[in-house]
PDB file of C-alpha atoms and ligand atoms in Angstrom:
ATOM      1  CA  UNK A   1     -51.953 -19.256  86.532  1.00  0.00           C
ATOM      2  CA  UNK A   2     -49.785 -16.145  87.062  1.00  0.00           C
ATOM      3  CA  UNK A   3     -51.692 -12.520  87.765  1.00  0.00           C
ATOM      4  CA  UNK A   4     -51.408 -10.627  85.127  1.00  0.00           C
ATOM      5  CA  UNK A   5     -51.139  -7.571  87.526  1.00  0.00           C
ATOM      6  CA  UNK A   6     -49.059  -8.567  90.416  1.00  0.00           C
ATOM      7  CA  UNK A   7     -47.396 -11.809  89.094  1.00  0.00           C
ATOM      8  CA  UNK A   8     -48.378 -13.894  92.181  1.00  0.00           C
ATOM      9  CA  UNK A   9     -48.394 -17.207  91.440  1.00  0.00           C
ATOM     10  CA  UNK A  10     -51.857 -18.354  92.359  1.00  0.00           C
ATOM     11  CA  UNK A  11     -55.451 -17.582  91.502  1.00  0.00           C
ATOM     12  CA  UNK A  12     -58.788 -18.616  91.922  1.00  0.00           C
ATOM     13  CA  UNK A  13     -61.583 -20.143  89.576  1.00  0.00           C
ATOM     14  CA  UNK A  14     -64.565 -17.802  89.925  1.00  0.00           C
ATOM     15  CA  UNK A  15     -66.448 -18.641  87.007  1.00  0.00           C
ATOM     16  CA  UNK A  16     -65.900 -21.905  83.762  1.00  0.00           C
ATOM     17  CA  UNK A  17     -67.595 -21.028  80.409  1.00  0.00           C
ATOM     18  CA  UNK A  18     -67.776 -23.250  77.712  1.00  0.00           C
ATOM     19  CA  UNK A  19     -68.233 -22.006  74.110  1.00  0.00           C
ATOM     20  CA  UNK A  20     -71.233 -22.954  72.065  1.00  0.00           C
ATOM     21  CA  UNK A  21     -69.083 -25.397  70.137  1.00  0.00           C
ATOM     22  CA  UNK A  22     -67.270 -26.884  73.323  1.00  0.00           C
ATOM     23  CA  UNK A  23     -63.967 -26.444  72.007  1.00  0.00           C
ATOM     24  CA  UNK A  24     -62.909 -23.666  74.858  1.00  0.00           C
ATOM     25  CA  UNK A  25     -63.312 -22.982  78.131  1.00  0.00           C
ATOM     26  CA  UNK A  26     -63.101 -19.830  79.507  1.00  0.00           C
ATOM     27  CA  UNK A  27     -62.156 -19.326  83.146  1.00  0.00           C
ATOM     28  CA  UNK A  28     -62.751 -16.105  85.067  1.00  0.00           C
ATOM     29  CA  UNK A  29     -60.042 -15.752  87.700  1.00  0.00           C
ATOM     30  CA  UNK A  30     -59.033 -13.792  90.560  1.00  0.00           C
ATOM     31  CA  UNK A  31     -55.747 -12.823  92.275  1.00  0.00           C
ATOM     32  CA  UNK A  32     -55.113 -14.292  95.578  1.00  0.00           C
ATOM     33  CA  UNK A  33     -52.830 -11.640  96.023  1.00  0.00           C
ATOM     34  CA  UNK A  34     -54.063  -8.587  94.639  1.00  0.00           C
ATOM     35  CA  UNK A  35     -57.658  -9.397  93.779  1.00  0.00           C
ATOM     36  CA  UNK A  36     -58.004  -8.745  90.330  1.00  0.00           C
ATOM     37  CA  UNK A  37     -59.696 -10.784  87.956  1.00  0.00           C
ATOM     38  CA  UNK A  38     -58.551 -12.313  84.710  1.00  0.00           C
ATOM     39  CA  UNK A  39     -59.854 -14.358  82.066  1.00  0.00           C
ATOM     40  CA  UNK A  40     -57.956 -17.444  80.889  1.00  0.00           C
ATOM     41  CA  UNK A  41     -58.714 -19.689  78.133  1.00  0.00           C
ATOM     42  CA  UNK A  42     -58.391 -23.431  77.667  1.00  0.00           C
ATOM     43  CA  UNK A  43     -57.728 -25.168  74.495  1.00  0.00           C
ATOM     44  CA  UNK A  44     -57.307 -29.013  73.234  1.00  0.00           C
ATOM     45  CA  UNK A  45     -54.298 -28.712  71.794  1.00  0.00           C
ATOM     46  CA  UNK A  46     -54.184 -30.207  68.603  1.00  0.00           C
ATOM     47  CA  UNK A  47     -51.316 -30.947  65.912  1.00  0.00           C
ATOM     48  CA  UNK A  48     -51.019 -29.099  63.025  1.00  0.00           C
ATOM     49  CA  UNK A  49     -52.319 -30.377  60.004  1.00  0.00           C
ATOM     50  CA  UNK A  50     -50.306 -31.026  56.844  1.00  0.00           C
ATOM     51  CA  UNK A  51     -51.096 -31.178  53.636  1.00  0.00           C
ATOM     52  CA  UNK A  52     -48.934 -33.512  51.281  1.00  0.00           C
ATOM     53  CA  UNK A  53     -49.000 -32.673  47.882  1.00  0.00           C
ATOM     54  CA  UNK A  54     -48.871 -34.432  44.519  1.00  0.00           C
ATOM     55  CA  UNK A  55     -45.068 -34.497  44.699  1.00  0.00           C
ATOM     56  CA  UNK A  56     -44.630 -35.652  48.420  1.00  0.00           C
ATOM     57  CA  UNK A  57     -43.688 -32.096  49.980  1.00  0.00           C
ATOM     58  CA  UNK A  58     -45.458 -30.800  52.744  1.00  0.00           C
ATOM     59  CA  UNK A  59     -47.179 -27.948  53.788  1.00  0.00           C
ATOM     60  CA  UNK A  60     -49.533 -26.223  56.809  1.00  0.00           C
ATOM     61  CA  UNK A  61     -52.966 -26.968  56.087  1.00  0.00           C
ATOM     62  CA  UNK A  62     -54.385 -23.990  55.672  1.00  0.00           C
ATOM     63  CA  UNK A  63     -58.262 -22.950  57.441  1.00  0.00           C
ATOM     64  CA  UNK A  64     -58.939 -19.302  55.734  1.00  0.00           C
ATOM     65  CA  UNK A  65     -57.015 -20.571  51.519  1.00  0.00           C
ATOM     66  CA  UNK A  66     -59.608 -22.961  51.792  1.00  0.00           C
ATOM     67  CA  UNK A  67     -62.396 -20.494  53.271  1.00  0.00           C
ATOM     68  CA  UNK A  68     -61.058 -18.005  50.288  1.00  0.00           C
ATOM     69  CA  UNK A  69     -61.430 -20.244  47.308  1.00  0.00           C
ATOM     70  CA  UNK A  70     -65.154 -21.830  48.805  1.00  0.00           C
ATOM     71  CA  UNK A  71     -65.818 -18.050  49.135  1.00  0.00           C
ATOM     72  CA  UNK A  72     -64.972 -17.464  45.457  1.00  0.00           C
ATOM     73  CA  UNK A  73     -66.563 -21.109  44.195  1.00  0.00           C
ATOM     74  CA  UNK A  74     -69.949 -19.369  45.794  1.00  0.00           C
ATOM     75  CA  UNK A  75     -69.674 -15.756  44.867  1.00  0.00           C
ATOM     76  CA  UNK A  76     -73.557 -14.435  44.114  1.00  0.00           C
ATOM     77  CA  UNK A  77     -74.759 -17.465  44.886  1.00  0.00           C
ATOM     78  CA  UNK A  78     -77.369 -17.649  47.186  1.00  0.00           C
ATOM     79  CA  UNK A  79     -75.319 -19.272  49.884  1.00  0.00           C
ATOM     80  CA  UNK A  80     -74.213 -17.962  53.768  1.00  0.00           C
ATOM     81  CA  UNK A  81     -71.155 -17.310  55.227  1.00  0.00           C
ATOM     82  CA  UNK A  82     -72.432 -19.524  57.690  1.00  0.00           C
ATOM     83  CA  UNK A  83     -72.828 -22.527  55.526  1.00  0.00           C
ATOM     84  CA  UNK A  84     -68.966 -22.015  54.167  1.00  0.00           C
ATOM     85  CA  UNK A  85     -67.457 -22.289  57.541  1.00  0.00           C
ATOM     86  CA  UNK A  86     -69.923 -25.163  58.173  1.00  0.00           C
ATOM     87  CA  UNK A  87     -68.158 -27.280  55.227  1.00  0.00           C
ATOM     88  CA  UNK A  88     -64.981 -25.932  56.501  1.00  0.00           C
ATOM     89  CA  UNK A  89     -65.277 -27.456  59.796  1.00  0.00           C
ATOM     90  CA  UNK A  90     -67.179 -30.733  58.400  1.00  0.00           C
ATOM     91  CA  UNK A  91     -63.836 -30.945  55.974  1.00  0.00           C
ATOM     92  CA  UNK A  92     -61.621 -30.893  58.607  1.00  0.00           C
ATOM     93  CA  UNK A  93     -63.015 -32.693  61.215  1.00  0.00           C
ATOM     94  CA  UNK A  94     -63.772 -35.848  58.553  1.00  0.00           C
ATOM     95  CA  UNK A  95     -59.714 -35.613  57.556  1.00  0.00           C
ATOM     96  CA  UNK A  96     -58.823 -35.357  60.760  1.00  0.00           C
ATOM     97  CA  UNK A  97     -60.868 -38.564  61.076  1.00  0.00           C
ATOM     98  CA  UNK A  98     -59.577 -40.504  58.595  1.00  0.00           C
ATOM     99  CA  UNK A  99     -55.735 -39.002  58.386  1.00  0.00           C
ATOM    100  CA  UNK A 100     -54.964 -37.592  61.644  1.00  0.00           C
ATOM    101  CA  UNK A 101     -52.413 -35.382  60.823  1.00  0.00           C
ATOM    102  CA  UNK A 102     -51.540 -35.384  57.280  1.00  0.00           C
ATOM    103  CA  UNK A 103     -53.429 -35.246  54.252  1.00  0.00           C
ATOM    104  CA  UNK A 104     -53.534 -35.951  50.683  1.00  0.00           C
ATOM    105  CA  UNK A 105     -54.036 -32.467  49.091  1.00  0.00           C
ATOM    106  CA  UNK A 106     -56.203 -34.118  46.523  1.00  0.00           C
ATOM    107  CA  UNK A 107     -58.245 -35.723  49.521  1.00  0.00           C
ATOM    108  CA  UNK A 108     -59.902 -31.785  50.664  1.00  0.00           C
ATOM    109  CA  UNK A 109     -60.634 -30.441  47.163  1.00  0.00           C
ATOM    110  CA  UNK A 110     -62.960 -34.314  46.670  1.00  0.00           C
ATOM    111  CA  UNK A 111     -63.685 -33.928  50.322  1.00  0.00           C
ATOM    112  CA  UNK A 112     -65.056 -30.234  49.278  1.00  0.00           C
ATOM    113  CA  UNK A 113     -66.967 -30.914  45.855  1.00  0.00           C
ATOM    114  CA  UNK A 114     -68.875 -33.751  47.579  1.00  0.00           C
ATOM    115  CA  UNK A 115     -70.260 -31.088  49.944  1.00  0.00           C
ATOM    116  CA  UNK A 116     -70.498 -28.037  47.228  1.00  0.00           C
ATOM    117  CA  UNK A 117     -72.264 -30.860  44.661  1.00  0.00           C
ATOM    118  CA  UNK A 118     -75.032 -31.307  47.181  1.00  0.00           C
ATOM    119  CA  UNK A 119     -75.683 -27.348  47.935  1.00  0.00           C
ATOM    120  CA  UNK A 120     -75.117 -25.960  44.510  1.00  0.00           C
ATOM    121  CA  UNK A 121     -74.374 -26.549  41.197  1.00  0.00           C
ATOM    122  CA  UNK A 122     -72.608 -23.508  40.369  1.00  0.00           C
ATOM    123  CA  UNK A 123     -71.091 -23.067  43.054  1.00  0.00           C
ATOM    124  CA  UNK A 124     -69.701 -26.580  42.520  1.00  0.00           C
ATOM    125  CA  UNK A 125     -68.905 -26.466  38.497  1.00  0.00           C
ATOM    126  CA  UNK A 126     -66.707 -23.164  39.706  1.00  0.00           C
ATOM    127  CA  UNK A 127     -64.989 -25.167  42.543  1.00  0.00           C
ATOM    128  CA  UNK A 128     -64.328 -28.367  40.591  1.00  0.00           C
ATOM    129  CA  UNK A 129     -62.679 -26.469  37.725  1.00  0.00           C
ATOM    130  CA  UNK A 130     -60.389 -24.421  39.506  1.00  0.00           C
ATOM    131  CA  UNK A 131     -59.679 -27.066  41.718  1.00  0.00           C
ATOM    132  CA  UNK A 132     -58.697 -30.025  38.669  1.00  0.00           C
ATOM    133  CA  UNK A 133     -57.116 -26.849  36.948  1.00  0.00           C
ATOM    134  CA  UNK A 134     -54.808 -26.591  40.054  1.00  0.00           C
ATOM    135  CA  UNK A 135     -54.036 -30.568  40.316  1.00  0.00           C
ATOM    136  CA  UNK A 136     -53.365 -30.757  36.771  1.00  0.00           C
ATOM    137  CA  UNK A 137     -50.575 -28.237  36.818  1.00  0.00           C
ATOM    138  CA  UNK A 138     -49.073 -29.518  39.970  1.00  0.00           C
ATOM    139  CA  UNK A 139     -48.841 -32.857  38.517  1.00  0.00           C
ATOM    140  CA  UNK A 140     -47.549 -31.069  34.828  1.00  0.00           C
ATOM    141  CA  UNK A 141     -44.812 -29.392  37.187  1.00  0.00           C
ATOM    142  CA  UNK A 142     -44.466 -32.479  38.712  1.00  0.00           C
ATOM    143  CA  UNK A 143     -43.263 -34.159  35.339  1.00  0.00           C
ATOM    144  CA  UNK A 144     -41.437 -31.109  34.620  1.00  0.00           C
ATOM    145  CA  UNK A 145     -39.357 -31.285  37.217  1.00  0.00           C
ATOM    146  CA  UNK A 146     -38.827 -35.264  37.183  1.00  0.00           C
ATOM    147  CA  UNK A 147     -37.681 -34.789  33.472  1.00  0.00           C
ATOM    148  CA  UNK A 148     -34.996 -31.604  34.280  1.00  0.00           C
ATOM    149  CA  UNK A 149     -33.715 -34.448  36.683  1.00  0.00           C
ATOM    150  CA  UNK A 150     -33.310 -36.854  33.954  1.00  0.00           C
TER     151      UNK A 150
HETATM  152 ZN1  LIG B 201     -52.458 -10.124  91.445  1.00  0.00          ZN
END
């Protein structure tokens, strides 16, 4: 890893740190050159997700539009931050699972009520209705569209 500093080629490990969740490692370095220390991080890189929708285009699955509408499903209700990004992370992690890299859009938002039906009721009505709301018009456009090409 280059110095920052210096731009000499080579540096030294002087201390690994893994995060609480394991999913990076950060590495405390030092110049061989100039003897400054730097701190690098290490990442699995993964593949984007994608999420294909109703009508078979694509798009980047997006972490913090989901975060958003669970944050609005559960507004006032007696539910942490903390447990949000907890479904968050469950979501992906079980789509990831069972689709590797792309996903029926319909797939999260059933993936999501399962987990919002368990915690909260309200929390889940809110979710669930915006959520069918959504699907519904996609698959109205949907038709729309098919018919202008007819
Ligand atoms: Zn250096």
């Amino acid at each position: 890893m280059r110095c920052p500093f210096c731009k000499y080629e080579d540096s030294k490990v002087i201390d690994s740190r893994s995060s609480s969740d394991g999913r990076v490692i950060r590495r405390r370095r030092e110049c061989l050159n100039c003897a400054k220390r730097f701190t690098t991080k290490e990442y699995v890189e993964e593949s984007p997700l994608m999420v294909v929708k109703v009508d078979g285009r694509r798009e980047q699955y997006d972490r913090d539009k989901l975060k958003r509408s669970l944050r609005v499903a559960c507004k006032k209700r007696p539910i942490s931050t903390g447990t949000l990004d907890e479904i968050v992370t469950k979501t992906e992690a079980v789509l990831r699972d069972k689709f590797q890299d792309e996903i029926p859009s319909r797939e999260i938002g059933e993936l999501v009520m399962g987990y919002l039906e368990q915690l909260d009721e309200v929390a889940y009505v809110r979710f669930a209705s915006v959520y069918r709301n959504f699907q519904d018009k996609e698959a109205f456009m949907n038709e729309l569209t098919g018919l202008k090409k007819k």
